[in-house]
Coordinates of C-alpha atoms and ligand atoms in Angstrom, one line a residue:
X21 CA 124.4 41.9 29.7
X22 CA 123.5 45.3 31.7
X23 CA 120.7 46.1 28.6
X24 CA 118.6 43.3 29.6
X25 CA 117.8 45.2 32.8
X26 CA 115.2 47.8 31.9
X27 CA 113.4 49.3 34.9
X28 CA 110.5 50.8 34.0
X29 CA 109.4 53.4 36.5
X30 CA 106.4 54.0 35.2
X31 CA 105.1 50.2 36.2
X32 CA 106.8 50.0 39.2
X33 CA 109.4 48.0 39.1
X34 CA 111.5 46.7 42.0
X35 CA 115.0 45.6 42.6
X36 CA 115.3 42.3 45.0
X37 CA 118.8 41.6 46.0
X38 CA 119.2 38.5 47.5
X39 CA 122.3 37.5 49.4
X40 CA 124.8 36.7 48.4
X41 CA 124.9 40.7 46.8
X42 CA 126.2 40.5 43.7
X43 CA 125.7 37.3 41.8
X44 CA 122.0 37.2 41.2
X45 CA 118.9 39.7 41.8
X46 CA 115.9 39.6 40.6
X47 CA 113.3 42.4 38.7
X48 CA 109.9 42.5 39.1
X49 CA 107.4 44.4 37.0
X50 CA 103.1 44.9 37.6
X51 CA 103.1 45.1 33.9
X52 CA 104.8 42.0 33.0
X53 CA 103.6 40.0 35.7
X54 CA 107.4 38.6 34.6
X55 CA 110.3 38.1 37.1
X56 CA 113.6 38.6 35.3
X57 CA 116.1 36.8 36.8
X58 CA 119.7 37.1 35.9
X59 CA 122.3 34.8 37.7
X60 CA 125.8 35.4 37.5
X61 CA 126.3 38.6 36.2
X62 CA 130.0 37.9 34.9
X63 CA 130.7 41.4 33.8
X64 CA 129.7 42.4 37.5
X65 CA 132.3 44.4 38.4
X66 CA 131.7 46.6 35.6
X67 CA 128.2 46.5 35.3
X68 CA 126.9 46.4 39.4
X69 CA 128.2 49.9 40.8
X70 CA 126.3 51.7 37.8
X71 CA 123.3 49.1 38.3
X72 CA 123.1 49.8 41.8
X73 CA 123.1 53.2 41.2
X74 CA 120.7 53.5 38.6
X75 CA 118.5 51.1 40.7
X76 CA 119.1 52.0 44.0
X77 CA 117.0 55.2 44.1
X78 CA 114.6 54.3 42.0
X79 CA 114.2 51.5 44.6
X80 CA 113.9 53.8 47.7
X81 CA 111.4 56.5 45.6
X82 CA 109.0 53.7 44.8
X83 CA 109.9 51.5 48.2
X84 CA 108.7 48.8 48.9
X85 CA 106.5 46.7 46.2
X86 CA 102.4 48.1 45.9
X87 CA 102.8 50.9 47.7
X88 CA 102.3 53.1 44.2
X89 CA 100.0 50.6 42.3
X90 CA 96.9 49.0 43.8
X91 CA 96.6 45.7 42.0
X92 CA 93.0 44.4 42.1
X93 CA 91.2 42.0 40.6
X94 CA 88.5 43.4 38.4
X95 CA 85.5 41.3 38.6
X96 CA 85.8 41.5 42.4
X97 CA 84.7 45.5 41.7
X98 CA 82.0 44.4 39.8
X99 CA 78.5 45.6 41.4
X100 CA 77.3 42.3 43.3
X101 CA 73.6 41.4 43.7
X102 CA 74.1 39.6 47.0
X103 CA 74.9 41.2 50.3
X104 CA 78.4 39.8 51.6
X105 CA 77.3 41.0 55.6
X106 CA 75.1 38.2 57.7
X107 CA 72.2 40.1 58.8
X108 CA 73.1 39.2 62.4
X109 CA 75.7 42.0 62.8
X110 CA 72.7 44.6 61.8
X111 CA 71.7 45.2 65.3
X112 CA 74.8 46.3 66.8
X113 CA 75.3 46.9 70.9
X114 CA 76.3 50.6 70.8
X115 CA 75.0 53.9 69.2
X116 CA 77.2 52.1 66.1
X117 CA 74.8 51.9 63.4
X118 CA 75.2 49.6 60.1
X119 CA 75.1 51.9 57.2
X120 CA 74.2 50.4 53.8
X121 CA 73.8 51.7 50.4
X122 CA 70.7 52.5 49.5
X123 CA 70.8 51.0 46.0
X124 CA 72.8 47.5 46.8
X125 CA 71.8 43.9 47.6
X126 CA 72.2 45.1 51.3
X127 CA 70.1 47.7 51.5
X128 CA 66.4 46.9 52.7
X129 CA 64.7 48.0 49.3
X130 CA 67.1 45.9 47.4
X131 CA 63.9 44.8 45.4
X132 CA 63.6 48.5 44.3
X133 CA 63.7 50.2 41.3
X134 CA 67.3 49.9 39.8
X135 CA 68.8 53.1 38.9
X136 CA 71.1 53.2 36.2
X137 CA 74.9 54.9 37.1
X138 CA 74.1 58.0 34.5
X139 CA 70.8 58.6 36.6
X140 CA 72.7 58.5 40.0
X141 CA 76.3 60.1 38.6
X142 CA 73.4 63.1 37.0
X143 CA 71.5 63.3 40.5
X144 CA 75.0 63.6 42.1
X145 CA 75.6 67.0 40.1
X146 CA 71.9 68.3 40.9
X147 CA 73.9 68.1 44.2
X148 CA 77.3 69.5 43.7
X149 CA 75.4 72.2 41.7
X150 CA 73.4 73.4 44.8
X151 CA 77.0 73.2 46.8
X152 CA 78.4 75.8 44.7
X153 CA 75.3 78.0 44.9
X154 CA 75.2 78.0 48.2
X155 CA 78.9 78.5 48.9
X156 CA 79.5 81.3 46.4
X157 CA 76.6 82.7 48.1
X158 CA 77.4 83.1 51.3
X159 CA 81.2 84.0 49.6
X160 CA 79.2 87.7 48.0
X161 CA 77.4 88.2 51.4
X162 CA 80.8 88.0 53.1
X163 CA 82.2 90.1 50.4
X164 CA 79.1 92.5 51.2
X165 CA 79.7 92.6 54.8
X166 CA 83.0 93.5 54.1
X167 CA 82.2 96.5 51.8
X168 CA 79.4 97.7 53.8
X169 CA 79.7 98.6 57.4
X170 CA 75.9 99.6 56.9
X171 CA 73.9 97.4 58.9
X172 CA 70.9 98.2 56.2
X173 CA 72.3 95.6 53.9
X174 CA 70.6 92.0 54.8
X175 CA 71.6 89.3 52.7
X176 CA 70.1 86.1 54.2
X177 CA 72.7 84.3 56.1
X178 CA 71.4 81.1 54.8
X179 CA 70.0 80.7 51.5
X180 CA 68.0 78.3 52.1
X181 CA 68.5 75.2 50.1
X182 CA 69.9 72.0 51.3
X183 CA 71.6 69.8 49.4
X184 CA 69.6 66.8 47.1
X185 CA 70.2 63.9 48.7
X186 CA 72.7 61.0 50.3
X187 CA 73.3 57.3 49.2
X188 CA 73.6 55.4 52.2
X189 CA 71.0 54.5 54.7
X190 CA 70.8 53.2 58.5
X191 CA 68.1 52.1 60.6
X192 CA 67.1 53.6 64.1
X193 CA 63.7 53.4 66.2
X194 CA 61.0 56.6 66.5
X195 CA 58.8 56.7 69.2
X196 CA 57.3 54.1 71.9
X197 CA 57.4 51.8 70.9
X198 CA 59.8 52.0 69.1
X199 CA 59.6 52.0 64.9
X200 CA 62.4 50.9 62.7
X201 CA 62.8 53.6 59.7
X202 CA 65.9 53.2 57.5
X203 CA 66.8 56.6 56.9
X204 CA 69.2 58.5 54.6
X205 CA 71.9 60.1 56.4
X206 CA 73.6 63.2 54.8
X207 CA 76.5 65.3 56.7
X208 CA 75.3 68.2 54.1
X209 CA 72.2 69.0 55.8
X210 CA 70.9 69.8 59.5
X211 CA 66.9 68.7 59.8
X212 CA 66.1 65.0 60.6
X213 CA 62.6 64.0 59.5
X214 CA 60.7 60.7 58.7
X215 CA 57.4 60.4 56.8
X216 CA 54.7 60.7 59.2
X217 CA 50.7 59.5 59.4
X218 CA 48.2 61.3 58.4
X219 CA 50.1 61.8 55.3
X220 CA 48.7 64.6 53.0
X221 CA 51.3 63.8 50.2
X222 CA 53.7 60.7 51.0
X223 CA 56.2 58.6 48.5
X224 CA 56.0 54.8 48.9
X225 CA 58.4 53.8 51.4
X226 CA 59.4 50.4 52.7
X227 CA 58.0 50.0 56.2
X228 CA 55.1 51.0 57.4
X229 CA 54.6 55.3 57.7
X230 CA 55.4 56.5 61.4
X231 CA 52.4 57.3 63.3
X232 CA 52.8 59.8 65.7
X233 CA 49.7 58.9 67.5
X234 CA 50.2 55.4 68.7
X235 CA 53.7 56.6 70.2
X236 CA 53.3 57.3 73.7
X237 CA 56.2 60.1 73.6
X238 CA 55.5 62.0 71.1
X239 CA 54.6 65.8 71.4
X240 CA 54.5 68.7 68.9
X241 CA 56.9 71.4 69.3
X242 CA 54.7 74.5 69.7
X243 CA 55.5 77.4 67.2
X244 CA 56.5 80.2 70.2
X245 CA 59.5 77.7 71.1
X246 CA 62.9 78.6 70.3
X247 CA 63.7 75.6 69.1
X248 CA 61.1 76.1 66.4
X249 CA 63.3 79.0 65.5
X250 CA 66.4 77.5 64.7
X251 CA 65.0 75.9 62.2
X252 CA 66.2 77.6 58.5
X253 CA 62.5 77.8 57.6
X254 CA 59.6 77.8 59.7
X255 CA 56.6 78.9 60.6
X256 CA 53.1 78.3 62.9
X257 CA 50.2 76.0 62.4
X258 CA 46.6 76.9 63.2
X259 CA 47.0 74.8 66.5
X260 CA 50.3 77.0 67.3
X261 CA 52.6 73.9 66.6
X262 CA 55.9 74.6 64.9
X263 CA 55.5 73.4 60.8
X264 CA 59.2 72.7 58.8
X265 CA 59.5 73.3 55.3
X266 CA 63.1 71.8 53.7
X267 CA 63.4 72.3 50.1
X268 CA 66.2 70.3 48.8
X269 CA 68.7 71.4 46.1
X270 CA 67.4 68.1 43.6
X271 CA 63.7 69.6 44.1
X272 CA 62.7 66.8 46.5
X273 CA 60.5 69.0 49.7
X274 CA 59.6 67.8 53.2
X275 CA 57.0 69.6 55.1
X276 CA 55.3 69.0 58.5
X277 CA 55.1 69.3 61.8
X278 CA 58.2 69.3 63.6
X279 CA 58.1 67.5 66.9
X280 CA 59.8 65.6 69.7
X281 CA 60.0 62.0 70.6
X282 CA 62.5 59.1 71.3
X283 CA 65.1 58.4 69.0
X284 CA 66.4 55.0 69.8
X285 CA 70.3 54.6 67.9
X286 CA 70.6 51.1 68.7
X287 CA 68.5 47.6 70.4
X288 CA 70.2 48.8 73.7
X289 CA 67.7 50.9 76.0
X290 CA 70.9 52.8 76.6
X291 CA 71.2 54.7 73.9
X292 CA 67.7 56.3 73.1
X293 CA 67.8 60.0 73.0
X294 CA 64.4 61.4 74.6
X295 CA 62.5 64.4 73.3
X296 CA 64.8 64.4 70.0
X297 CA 63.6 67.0 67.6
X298 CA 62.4 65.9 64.0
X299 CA 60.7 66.8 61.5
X300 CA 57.2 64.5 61.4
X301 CA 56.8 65.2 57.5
X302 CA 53.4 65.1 55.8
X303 CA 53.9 66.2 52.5
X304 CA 57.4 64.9 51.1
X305 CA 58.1 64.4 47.3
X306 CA 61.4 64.1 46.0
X307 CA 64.4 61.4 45.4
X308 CA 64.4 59.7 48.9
X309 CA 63.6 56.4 47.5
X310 CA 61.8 54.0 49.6
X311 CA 63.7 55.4 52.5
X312 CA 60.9 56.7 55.4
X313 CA 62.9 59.7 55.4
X314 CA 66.6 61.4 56.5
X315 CA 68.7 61.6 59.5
X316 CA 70.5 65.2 59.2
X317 CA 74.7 65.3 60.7
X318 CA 75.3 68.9 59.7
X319 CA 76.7 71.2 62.5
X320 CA 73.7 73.4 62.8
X321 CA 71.8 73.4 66.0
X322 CA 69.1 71.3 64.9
X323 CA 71.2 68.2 63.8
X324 CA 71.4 64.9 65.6
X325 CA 75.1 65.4 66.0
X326 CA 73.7 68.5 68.2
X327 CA 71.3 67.3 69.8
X328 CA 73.2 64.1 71.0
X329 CA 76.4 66.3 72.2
X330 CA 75.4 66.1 75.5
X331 CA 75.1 62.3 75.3
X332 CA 77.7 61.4 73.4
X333 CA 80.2 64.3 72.6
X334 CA 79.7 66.4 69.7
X335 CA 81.3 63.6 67.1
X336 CA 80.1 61.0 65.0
X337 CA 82.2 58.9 62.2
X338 CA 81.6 56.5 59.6
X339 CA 82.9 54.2 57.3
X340 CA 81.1 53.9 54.1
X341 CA 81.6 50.0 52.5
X342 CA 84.0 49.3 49.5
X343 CA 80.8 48.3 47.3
X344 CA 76.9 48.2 47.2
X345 CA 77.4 44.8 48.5
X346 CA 79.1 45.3 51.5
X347 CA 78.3 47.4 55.3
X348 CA 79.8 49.8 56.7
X349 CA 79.0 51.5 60.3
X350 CA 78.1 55.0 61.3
X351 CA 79.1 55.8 65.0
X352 CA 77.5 58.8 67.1
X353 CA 80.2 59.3 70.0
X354 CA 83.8 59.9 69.8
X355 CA 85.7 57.5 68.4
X356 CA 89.3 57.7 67.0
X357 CA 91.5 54.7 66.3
X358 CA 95.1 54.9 66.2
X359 CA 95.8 54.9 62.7
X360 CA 93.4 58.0 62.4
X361 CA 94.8 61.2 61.0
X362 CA 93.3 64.9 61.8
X363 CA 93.2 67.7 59.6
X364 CA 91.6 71.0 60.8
X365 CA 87.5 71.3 60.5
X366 CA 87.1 74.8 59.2
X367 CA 84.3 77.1 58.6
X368 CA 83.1 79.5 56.4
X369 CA 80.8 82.2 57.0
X370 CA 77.5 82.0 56.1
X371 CA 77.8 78.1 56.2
X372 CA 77.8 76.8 59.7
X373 CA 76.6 73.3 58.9
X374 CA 79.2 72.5 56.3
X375 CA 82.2 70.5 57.2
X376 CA 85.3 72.4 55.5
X377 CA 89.0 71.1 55.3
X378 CA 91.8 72.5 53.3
X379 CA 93.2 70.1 50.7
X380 CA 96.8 71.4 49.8
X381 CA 98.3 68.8 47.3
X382 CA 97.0 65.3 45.6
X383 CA 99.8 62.6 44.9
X384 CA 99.1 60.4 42.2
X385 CA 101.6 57.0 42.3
X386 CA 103.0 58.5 45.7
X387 CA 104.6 61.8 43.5
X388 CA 102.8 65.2 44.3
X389 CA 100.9 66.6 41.4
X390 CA 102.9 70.2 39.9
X391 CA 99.1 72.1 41.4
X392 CA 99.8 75.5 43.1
X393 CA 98.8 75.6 46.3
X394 CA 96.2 78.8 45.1
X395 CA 94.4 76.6 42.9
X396 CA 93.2 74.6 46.2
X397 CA 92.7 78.1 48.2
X398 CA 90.7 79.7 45.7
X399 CA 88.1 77.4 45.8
X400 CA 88.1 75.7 49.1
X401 CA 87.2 71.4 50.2
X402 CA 84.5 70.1 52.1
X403 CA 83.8 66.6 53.0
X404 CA 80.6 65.5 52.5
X405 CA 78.9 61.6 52.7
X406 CA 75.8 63.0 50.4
X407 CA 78.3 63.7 47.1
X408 CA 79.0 60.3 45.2
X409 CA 82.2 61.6 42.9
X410 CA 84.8 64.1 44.2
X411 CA 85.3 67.7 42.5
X412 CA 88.1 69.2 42.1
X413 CA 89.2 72.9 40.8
X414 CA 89.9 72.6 36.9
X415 CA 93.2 73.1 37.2
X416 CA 93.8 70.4 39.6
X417 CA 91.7 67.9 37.9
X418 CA 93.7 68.4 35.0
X419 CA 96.8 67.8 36.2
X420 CA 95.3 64.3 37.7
X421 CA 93.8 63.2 34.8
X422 CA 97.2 63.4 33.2
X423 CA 99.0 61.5 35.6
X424 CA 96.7 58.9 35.9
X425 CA 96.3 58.6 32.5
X426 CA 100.1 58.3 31.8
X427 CA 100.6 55.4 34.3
X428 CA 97.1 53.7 32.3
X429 CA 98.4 53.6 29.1
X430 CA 98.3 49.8 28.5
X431 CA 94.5 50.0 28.9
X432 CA 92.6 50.2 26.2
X433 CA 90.0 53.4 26.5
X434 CA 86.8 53.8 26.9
X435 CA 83.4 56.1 26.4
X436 CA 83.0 59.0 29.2
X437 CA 80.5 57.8 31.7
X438 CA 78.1 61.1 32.5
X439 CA 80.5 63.2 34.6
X440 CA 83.8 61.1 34.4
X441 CA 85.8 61.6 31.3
X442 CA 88.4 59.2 31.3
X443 CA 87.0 55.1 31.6
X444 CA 88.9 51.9 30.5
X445 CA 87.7 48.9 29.0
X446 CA 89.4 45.9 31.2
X447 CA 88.1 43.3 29.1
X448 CA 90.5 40.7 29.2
X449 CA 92.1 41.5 32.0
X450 CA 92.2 39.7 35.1
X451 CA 94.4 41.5 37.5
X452 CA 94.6 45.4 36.8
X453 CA 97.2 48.0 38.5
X454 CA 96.3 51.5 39.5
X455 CA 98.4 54.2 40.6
X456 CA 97.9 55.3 43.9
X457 CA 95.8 58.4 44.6
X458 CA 96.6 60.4 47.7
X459 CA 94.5 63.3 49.0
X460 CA 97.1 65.6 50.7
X461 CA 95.4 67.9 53.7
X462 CA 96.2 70.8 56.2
X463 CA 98.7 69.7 58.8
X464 CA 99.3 66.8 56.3
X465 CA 96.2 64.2 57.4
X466 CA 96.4 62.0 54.0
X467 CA 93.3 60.4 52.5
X468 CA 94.8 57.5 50.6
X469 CA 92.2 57.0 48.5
X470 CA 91.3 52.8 48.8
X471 CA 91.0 51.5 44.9
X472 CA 87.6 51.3 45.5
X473 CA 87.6 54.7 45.5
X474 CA 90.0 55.3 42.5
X475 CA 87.9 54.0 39.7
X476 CA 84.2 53.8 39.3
X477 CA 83.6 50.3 38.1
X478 CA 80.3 50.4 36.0
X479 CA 81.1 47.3 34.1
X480 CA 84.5 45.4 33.2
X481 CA 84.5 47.7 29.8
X482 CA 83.9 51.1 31.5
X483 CA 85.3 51.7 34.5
X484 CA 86.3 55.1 35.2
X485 CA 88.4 57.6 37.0
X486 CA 85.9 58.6 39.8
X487 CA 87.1 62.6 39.6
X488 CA 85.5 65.4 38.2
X489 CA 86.4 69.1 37.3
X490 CA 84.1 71.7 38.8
X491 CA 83.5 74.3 36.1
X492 CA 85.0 77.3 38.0
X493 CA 88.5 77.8 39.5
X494 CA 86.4 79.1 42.4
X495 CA 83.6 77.0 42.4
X496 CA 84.1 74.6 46.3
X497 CA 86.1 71.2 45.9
X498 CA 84.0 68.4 47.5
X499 CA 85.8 65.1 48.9
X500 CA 83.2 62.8 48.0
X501 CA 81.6 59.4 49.2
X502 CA 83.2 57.7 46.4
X503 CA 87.1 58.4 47.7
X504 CA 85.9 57.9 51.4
X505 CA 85.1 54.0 51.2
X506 CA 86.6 51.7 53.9
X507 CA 87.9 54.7 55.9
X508 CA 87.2 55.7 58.9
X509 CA 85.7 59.6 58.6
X510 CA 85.7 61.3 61.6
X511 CA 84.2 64.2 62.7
X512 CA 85.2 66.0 65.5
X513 CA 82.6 69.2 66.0
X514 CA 83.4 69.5 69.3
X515 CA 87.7 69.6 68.9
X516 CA 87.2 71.3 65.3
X517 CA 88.8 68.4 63.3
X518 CA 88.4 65.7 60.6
X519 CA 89.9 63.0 60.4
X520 CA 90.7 59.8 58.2
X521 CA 91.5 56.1 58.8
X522 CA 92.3 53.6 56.7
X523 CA 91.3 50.2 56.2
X524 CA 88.4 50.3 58.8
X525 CA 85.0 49.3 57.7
X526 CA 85.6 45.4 58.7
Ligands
NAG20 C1 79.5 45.7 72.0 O1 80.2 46.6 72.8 C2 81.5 46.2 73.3 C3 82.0 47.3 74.2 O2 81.5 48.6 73.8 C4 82.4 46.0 72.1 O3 83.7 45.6 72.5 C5 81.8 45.0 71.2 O4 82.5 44.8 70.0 C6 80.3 45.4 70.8 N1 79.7 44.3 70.0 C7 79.1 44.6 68.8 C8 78.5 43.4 68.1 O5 79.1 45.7 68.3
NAG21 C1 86.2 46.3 25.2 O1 87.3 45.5 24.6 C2 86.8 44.3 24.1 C3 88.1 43.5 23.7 O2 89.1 44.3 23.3 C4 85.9 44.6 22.9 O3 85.5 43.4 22.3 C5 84.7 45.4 23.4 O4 83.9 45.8 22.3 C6 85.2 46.6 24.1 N1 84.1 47.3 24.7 C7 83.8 48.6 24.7 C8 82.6 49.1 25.4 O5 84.6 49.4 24.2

């Protein structure tokens, strides 16, 4: 009688026990989709004790039912080609902006060229690529400091090279009147700049180029400021105005003029920042797709989230949508619901516009992976909205790519998708079950990753673990935008924290 009760961990399984206790209970597996239920156990007094036992803990280590799997349907994680938001909620009351991917049905260029998920998942390493150049870097000229107490030695504190750039766009106003440019915003780099009029060498972008002479505000920064400065690379025109050059890690270049005029976050005249410092870009080539240009959210000097401290507090946060087809917001202020947890904002030398964290463990079906601790020290985390799939040290990607793989052994496989090495075809299925994955940080703020952000769905025969091993032990982990859907990302500059919310995009 007992040997009809197999509990398979693996799947999930739970124990109900309905009153009265011992004459009937009931099993439940995500595999099966199949309730056993056995009445009237007649060899109970024998068999319950060691059932309950046996049972009992497995019960309390998986809890209560889902919260190891996420069961989803599959063709609701299918790319969409309509938007799912009205386009009333687009022009929202506070410095909350809508942000919307720039390749889905939602995003203003939705008529645009399609790019294919190697082409973006490719671009996305161009990225990750210029991370670790950067990072390792500024890790020898710290080392060099170190060694040297000779003042002689000058490696550049900043090498230079941003980052290629972010998926997700938002809208704000330039100028007086105010025009609308939907911009790429990227937490991985510090300059905001839009295309600007004259244009010596421009990309197509949607609406019309910003001309800085029918704006009323507008005035060029001259070169002797400090503010032109700041800037990583700079220098003077032949009318003494300060010129910006950013060069980004995927080869795409803005140049121009930088200069000051209103930014306008929102339709409210309240929140307009005056004399906000951009770059008015005349020669820009690169992946930026119809966008008019990008809003930077580094922590450098020259960011917005810098220059809108005083207005707002030196914090922004976002929620990036569950798909293409969906909003999500970004919000310049402070803001920090409840169910928000914080884990330390760290930096590194040589990299003050990063946003680091340290990741100390990764769960997978609620059970911590067997990763030293070293293996996440080594290389270090940031967070960054520009990097589609998260990277993780070798070591640690290995380790999750077995456990997830264990607990997806009823799918059938399928072919690696650029970067991400293990896919399944779903074909046939309608509901699918996922373990859990749980992102484990300092002072134990938890990113549990939405199932959105588990698998990359390209199509119902290839959908695929959305992880990837860096090459290097050392080489920097990168959360990416990928794992952050539908939370709430916070970032803190001012109070030195991140932090992470579930469930908040709606
Ligand atoms: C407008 O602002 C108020 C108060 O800040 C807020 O409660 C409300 O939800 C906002 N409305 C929209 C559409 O964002
Ligand atoms: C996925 O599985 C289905 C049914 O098992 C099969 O017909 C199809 O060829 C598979 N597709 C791929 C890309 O492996």
């Amino acid at each position: 009688m007992c040997h009809l009760l197999e509990l398979d961990a693996q799947w999930g399984c739970y124990l109900r026990l309905p009153s009265p206790i011992p004459y009937s209970y009931q099993i439940t597996c995500f595999r099966s989709k199949m309730a056993v239920s056995l009445a009237w156990c007649f060899f109970c007094c024998h068999c319950l004790p060691l059932l309950l036992s046996l049972a009992l803990p497995l019960h309390l280590a998986y809890g209560k039912p889902n919260s190891d799997v996420h069961v989803f349907s599959i063709h609701d994680m299918l790319p969409k080609s309509i938007c799912s938001s009205s386009e009333a909620s687009a022009s929202s009351n506070s410095s909350r902006l809508q942000v919307v991917h720039r390749h889905g049905p939602c995003s203003p260029f939705s008529d645009g060229p399609k790019v294919s998920h190697g082409q973006l998942l490719d671009t996305d390493q161009a990225r990750v690529d210029t991370f670790h150049v950067r990072v390792s870097a500024a890790a020898a000229a710290a080392h060099v400091d170190k060694l040297s107490s000779s003042p002689a030695v000058t490696i550049p504190a900043r090498t230079g090279i941003p980052l290629g750039t972010g998926n997700y766009l938002v809208t704000v106003g330039f100028g007086t009147p105010r025009r609308d440019s939907s911009v790429i915003f990227d937490t991985g780099s510090d300059v905001t700049w839009i295309q600007c009029a004259p244009c010596n060498v421009c990309y197509t972008q949607e609406e019309p180029v910003f001309d800085p002479a029918e704006s009323s505000t507008y005035s060029a920064v001259p070169c002797s400021s400090a503010d032109c400065g700041r800037l990583d690379s700079h220098s003077c025109s032949a009318a003494s105005t300060c010129r910006y050059d950013v060069q980004y890690g995927d080869n795409s270049q803005t140049q121009g003029t930088f200069g000051r005029d209103t930014l306008s976050l929102s339709t409210s005249p309240s929140d307009v920042l005056p004399d906000f410092e951009f770059g008015c870009g005349d020669a820009n080539s690169g992946l930026f797709g119809r966008s008019a240009g990008l809003i930077g959210l580094g922590r450098g000097s020259v960011s917005l989230v810098s220059q809108a401290a005083r207005k707002y507090g030196a914090a922004f946060s976002y929620c990036l949508p569950s798909g293409s087809s969906s909003v999500g917001y970004l919000t310049i202020g402070r803001r920090s619901p409840a169910n928000t947890k914080y884990t330390p904002m760290l930096t590194v030398p040589g990299l003050p516009s990063f946003y680091f964290v340290s990741l100390t463990a990764i769960k997978v079906g609620g059970k911590p992976l067997p990763i030293p601790k070293t293996v996440f020290s080594t290389a270090g985390t940031l967070v960054d909205s520009g990097t589609v799939i998260t990277r993780l040290p070798p070591t640690a990607y290995a380790a999750l790519r077995t456990a997830f793989s264990q607990r997806m052994a009823q799918y059938s496989p399928a072919p690696a998708l650029a970067i991400l090495d293990t896919c399944y075809n779903f074909t046939g299925y309608e509901k699918v079950a996922v373990p859990t994955v749980e992102l484990v940080f300092g002072r134990g703020a938890t990113l549990n990753v939405d199932f959105s952000g588990i698998l990359y769905v390209a199509s119902v025969s290839q959908a695929c673990l959305a992880f990837a091993a860096n090459d290097r032990a050392d080489d920097v982990a990168i959360i990416g935008n990928v794992q952050q859907r539908t939370h709430n990302v916070v970032y803190d500059v001012i109070r030195r924290k991140i932090g992470f919310g579930a469930k908040a995009c709606n």
